PDB file of C-alpha atoms in Angstrom:
ATOM      1  CA  UNK N   1     -38.163 -15.606 -79.832  1.00  0.00           C
ATOM      2  CA  UNK N   2     -35.562 -16.002 -82.592  1.00  0.00           C
ATOM      3  CA  UNK N   3     -33.072 -14.171 -80.466  1.00  0.00           C
ATOM      4  CA  UNK N   4     -33.598 -16.640 -77.614  1.00  0.00           C
ATOM      5  CA  UNK N   5     -33.068 -19.583 -79.999  1.00  0.00           C
ATOM      6  CA  UNK N   6     -29.805 -18.098 -81.351  1.00  0.00           C
ATOM      7  CA  UNK N   7     -28.500 -17.425 -77.861  1.00  0.00           C
ATOM      8  CA  UNK N   8     -29.375 -20.993 -76.792  1.00  0.00           C
ATOM      9  CA  UNK N   9     -27.589 -22.491 -79.817  1.00  0.00           C
ATOM     10  CA  UNK N  10     -24.528 -20.310 -79.203  1.00  0.00           C
ATOM     11  CA  UNK N  11     -24.342 -21.356 -75.539  1.00  0.00           C
ATOM     12  CA  UNK N  12     -24.740 -25.066 -76.382  1.00  0.00           C
ATOM     13  CA  UNK N  13     -22.020 -24.910 -79.036  1.00  0.00           C
ATOM     14  CA  UNK N  14     -19.671 -23.066 -76.707  1.00  0.00           C
ATOM     15  CA  UNK N  15     -20.144 -25.577 -73.910  1.00  0.00           C
ATOM     16  CA  UNK N  16     -19.771 -28.633 -76.168  1.00  0.00           C
ATOM     17  CA  UNK N  17     -16.566 -27.318 -77.752  1.00  0.00           C
ATOM     18  CA  UNK N  18     -14.902 -26.780 -74.382  1.00  0.00           C
ATOM     19  CA  UNK N  19     -15.584 -30.324 -73.142  1.00  0.00           C
ATOM     20  CA  UNK N  20     -14.308 -32.122 -76.243  1.00  0.00           C
ATOM     21  CA  UNK N  21     -11.077 -30.282 -76.889  1.00  0.00           C
ATOM     22  CA  UNK N  22      -8.408 -32.572 -78.306  1.00  0.00           C
ATOM     23  CA  UNK N  23      -4.877 -32.285 -76.936  1.00  0.00           C
ATOM     24  CA  UNK N  24      -2.531 -30.470 -79.274  1.00  0.00           C
ATOM     25  CA  UNK N  25       0.268 -32.675 -80.627  1.00  0.00           C
ATOM     26  CA  UNK N  26       2.683 -30.313 -82.275  1.00  0.00           C
ATOM     27  CA  UNK N  27       5.983 -31.893 -81.196  1.00  0.00           C
ATOM     28  CA  UNK N  28       8.007 -34.011 -83.580  1.00  0.00           C
ATOM     29  CA  UNK N  29       8.087 -37.778 -83.104  1.00  0.00           C
ATOM     30  CA  UNK N  30       9.958 -40.856 -84.322  1.00  0.00           C
ATOM     31  CA  UNK N  31       8.508 -44.285 -84.908  1.00  0.00           C
ATOM     32  CA  UNK N  32       9.564 -47.656 -86.265  1.00  0.00           C
ATOM     33  CA  UNK N  33       7.697 -49.910 -88.692  1.00  0.00           C
ATOM     34  CA  UNK N  34       8.102 -52.511 -91.392  1.00  0.00           C
ATOM     35  CA  UNK N  35       8.068 -51.559 -95.065  1.00  0.00           C
ATOM     36  CA  UNK N  36       4.332 -52.313 -95.152  1.00  0.00           C
ATOM     37  CA  UNK N  37       3.708 -49.996 -92.188  1.00  0.00           C
ATOM     38  CA  UNK N  38       2.959 -52.684 -89.608  1.00  0.00           C
ATOM     39  CA  UNK N  39       4.360 -52.877 -86.095  1.00  0.00           C
ATOM     40  CA  UNK N  40       4.585 -56.671 -86.020  1.00  0.00           C
ATOM     41  CA  UNK N  41       5.787 -59.186 -88.556  1.00  0.00           C
ATOM     42  CA  UNK N  42       6.234 -62.940 -88.966  1.00  0.00           C
ATOM     43  CA  UNK N  43       9.320 -64.392 -90.648  1.00  0.00           C
ATOM     44  CA  UNK N  44       9.550 -67.924 -92.069  1.00  0.00           C
ATOM     45  CA  UNK N  45      12.344 -69.823 -90.299  1.00  0.00           C
ATOM     46  CA  UNK N  46      13.479 -71.618 -93.486  1.00  0.00           C
ATOM     47  CA  UNK N  47      13.789 -68.531 -95.678  1.00  0.00           C
ATOM     48  CA  UNK N  48      17.001 -66.632 -96.222  1.00  0.00           C
ATOM     49  CA  UNK N  49      16.248 -62.978 -96.822  1.00  0.00           C
ATOM     50  CA  UNK N  50      17.297 -59.474 -95.972  1.00  0.00           C
ATOM     51  CA  UNK N  51      14.566 -57.379 -94.378  1.00  0.00           C
ATOM     52  CA  UNK N  52      14.542 -53.630 -94.091  1.00  0.00           C
ATOM     53  CA  UNK N  53      12.627 -51.811 -91.388  1.00  0.00           C
ATOM     54  CA  UNK N  54      12.484 -48.044 -91.093  1.00  0.00           C
ATOM     55  CA  UNK N  55      12.736 -45.372 -88.457  1.00  0.00           C
ATOM     56  CA  UNK N  56      10.598 -42.383 -89.456  1.00  0.00           C
ATOM     57  CA  UNK N  57      10.878 -38.819 -88.214  1.00  0.00           C
ATOM     58  CA  UNK N  58       7.728 -36.747 -88.389  1.00  0.00           C
ATOM     59  CA  UNK N  59       8.297 -33.089 -87.601  1.00  0.00           C
ATOM     60  CA  UNK N  60       8.649 -29.643 -89.017  1.00  0.00           C
ATOM     61  CA  UNK N  61      12.041 -28.980 -90.584  1.00  0.00           C
ATOM     62  CA  UNK N  62      14.835 -29.417 -88.065  1.00  0.00           C
ATOM     63  CA  UNK N  63      18.246 -27.863 -88.629  1.00  0.00           C
ATOM     64  CA  UNK N  64      20.290 -30.144 -86.365  1.00  0.00           C
ATOM     65  CA  UNK N  65      21.045 -33.865 -86.177  1.00  0.00           C
ATOM     66  CA  UNK N  66      18.580 -36.032 -84.257  1.00  0.00           C
ATOM     67  CA  UNK N  67      20.156 -39.076 -82.572  1.00  0.00           C
ATOM     68  CA  UNK N  68      17.973 -42.142 -82.083  1.00  0.00           C
ATOM     69  CA  UNK N  69      19.077 -44.989 -79.821  1.00  0.00           C
ATOM     70  CA  UNK N  70      17.338 -48.352 -79.919  1.00  0.00           C
ATOM     71  CA  UNK N  71      17.653 -51.817 -78.413  1.00  0.00           C
ATOM     72  CA  UNK N  72      17.191 -55.279 -79.885  1.00  0.00           C
ATOM     73  CA  UNK N  73      15.881 -57.927 -77.487  1.00  0.00           C
ATOM     74  CA  UNK N  74      15.507 -61.550 -78.529  1.00  0.00           C
ATOM     75  CA  UNK N  75      13.891 -64.528 -76.907  1.00  0.00           C
ATOM     76  CA  UNK N  76      15.845 -67.647 -75.957  1.00  0.00           C
ATOM     77  CA  UNK N  77      14.865 -69.343 -79.235  1.00  0.00           C
ATOM     78  CA  UNK N  78      16.783 -66.881 -81.463  1.00  0.00           C
ATOM     79  CA  UNK N  79      20.562 -66.775 -81.733  1.00  0.00           C
ATOM     80  CA  UNK N  80      22.543 -64.119 -83.581  1.00  0.00           C
ATOM     81  CA  UNK N  81      24.671 -65.686 -86.325  1.00  0.00           C
ATOM     82  CA  UNK N  82      22.401 -68.751 -86.505  1.00  0.00           C
ATOM     83  CA  UNK N  83      18.916 -67.274 -86.983  1.00  0.00           C
ATOM     84  CA  UNK N  84      19.735 -63.703 -87.985  1.00  0.00           C
ATOM     85  CA  UNK N  85      22.508 -61.160 -88.516  1.00  0.00           C
ATOM     86  CA  UNK N  86      22.033 -57.499 -87.633  1.00  0.00           C
ATOM     87  CA  UNK N  87      23.335 -55.564 -90.623  1.00  0.00           C
ATOM     88  CA  UNK N  88      22.781 -52.307 -88.699  1.00  0.00           C
ATOM     89  CA  UNK N  89      24.635 -53.268 -85.498  1.00  0.00           C
ATOM     90  CA  UNK N  90      25.288 -49.842 -83.956  1.00  0.00           C
ATOM     91  CA  UNK N  91      22.002 -49.597 -82.009  1.00  0.00           C
ATOM     92  CA  UNK N  92      21.981 -45.933 -82.992  1.00  0.00           C
ATOM     93  CA  UNK N  93      20.887 -43.963 -86.041  1.00  0.00           C
ATOM     94  CA  UNK N  94      21.119 -40.273 -86.868  1.00  0.00           C
ATOM     95  CA  UNK N  95      18.602 -38.162 -88.763  1.00  0.00           C
ATOM     96  CA  UNK N  96      20.535 -35.399 -90.470  1.00  0.00           C
ATOM     97  CA  UNK N  97      18.652 -32.201 -91.483  1.00  0.00           C
ATOM     98  CA  UNK N  98      16.208 -32.958 -94.297  1.00  0.00           C
ATOM     99  CA  UNK N  99      16.258 -36.757 -93.747  1.00  0.00           C
ATOM    100  CA  UNK N 100      13.017 -38.286 -92.469  1.00  0.00           C
ATOM    101  CA  UNK N 101      13.531 -42.046 -92.982  1.00  0.00           C
ATOM    102  CA  UNK N 102      16.460 -44.223 -91.881  1.00  0.00           C
ATOM    103  CA  UNK N 103      16.818 -47.975 -92.501  1.00  0.00           C
ATOM    104  CA  UNK N 104      17.451 -50.840 -90.116  1.00  0.00           C
ATOM    105  CA  UNK N 105      18.503 -54.047 -91.883  1.00  0.00           C
ATOM    106  CA  UNK N 106      18.403 -57.642 -90.671  1.00  0.00           C
ATOM    107  CA  UNK N 107      19.472 -60.719 -92.623  1.00  0.00           C
ATOM    108  CA  UNK N 108      17.334 -63.698 -91.685  1.00  0.00           C
ATOM    109  CA  UNK N 109      19.135 -67.029 -91.974  1.00  0.00           C
ATOM    110  CA  UNK N 110      17.463 -70.371 -92.706  1.00  0.00           C
ATOM    111  CA  UNK N 111      17.384 -72.374 -89.494  1.00  0.00           C
ATOM    112  CA  UNK N 112      14.607 -74.714 -88.396  1.00  0.00           C
ATOM    113  CA  UNK N 113      13.541 -73.689 -84.934  1.00  0.00           C
ATOM    114  CA  UNK N 114      13.675 -76.228 -82.109  1.00  0.00           C
ATOM    115  CA  UNK N 115      10.067 -75.950 -81.076  1.00  0.00           C
ATOM    116  CA  UNK N 116       7.034 -73.733 -80.685  1.00  0.00           C
ATOM    117  CA  UNK N 117       7.511 -73.553 -76.903  1.00  0.00           C
ATOM    118  CA  UNK N 118      10.638 -71.406 -77.205  1.00  0.00           C
ATOM    119  CA  UNK N 119      10.429 -67.645 -77.402  1.00  0.00           C
ATOM    120  CA  UNK N 120      11.328 -66.879 -81.044  1.00  0.00           C
ATOM    121  CA  UNK N 121      10.516 -63.190 -80.799  1.00  0.00           C
ATOM    122  CA  UNK N 122      12.691 -60.179 -81.569  1.00  0.00           C
ATOM    123  CA  UNK N 123      11.633 -56.801 -80.225  1.00  0.00           C
ATOM    124  CA  UNK N 124      13.261 -53.652 -81.559  1.00  0.00           C
ATOM    125  CA  UNK N 125      12.448 -50.664 -79.374  1.00  0.00           C
ATOM    126  CA  UNK N 126      13.338 -46.992 -79.596  1.00  0.00           C
ATOM    127  CA  UNK N 127      14.887 -46.006 -76.260  1.00  0.00           C
ATOM    128  CA  UNK N 128      15.730 -42.351 -76.754  1.00  0.00           C
ATOM    129  CA  UNK N 129      15.377 -39.543 -79.263  1.00  0.00           C
ATOM    130  CA  UNK N 130      16.707 -36.034 -79.543  1.00  0.00           C
ATOM    131  CA  UNK N 131      15.517 -33.188 -77.367  1.00  0.00           C
ATOM    132  CA  UNK N 132      11.929 -32.189 -78.107  1.00  0.00           C
ATOM    133  CA  UNK N 133      11.199 -35.377 -80.066  1.00  0.00           C
ATOM    134  CA  UNK N 134       8.614 -37.865 -78.771  1.00  0.00           C
ATOM    135  CA  UNK N 135       9.042 -41.614 -79.174  1.00  0.00           C
ATOM    136  CA  UNK N 136       6.147 -43.304 -80.968  1.00  0.00           C
ATOM    137  CA  UNK N 137       3.011 -41.702 -82.313  1.00  0.00           C
ATOM    138  CA  UNK N 138       1.499 -38.986 -80.105  1.00  0.00           C
ATOM    139  CA  UNK N 139      -0.920 -40.270 -77.535  1.00  0.00           C
ATOM    140  CA  UNK N 140      -0.873 -42.524 -74.495  1.00  0.00           C
ATOM    141  CA  UNK N 141      -0.101 -45.757 -76.407  1.00  0.00           C
ATOM    142  CA  UNK N 142       3.011 -44.447 -78.241  1.00  0.00           C
ATOM    143  CA  UNK N 143       2.289 -46.730 -81.189  1.00  0.00           C
ATOM    144  CA  UNK N 144       5.428 -47.340 -83.240  1.00  0.00           C
ATOM    145  CA  UNK N 145       7.744 -47.233 -80.239  1.00  0.00           C
ATOM    146  CA  UNK N 146       8.555 -50.912 -80.833  1.00  0.00           C
ATOM    147  CA  UNK N 147       8.517 -53.447 -83.646  1.00  0.00           C
ATOM    148  CA  UNK N 148       7.874 -57.124 -82.877  1.00  0.00           C
ATOM    149  CA  UNK N 149       9.173 -59.827 -85.226  1.00  0.00           C
ATOM    150  CA  UNK N 150       8.338 -63.498 -84.719  1.00  0.00           C
ATOM    151  CA  UNK N 151      10.326 -66.202 -86.505  1.00  0.00           C
ATOM    152  CA  UNK N 152       8.174 -69.313 -87.081  1.00  0.00           C
ATOM    153  CA  UNK N 153       8.399 -72.700 -88.722  1.00  0.00           C
ATOM    154  CA  UNK N 154       5.814 -72.180 -91.476  1.00  0.00           C
TER     155      UNK N 154
END
């Protein structure tokens, strides 16, 4: 009787483990976030400040440079030189061996926005990473692939 119970438990455990296997995420990945770790941020339109956002590399030790290319897209309500200045204008950053965090700096300029109907959004998105490096956190949503910043009249 005990033997039958043990065999039943073993079979149930074996079957349940096979159905719920999690995919293995063992590749390196890069992601982008604010200093606080969020993927969206609101900026006051009347404040002058310099903001730093970071690209992070999460991987085992890599012995070669990893090139990251990104794009900055702004809505019609934001103008470079009037609302902001990109202090990291290259649209590319390089992770050298042993470096796992690289900055992206933007200076926000005080400028009252015309109206709430305009698109005052900036989206910074990672477009490509080195070979064998995923963009965004592992999984179907690729969280951290983009950072959204909204400039508002507060």
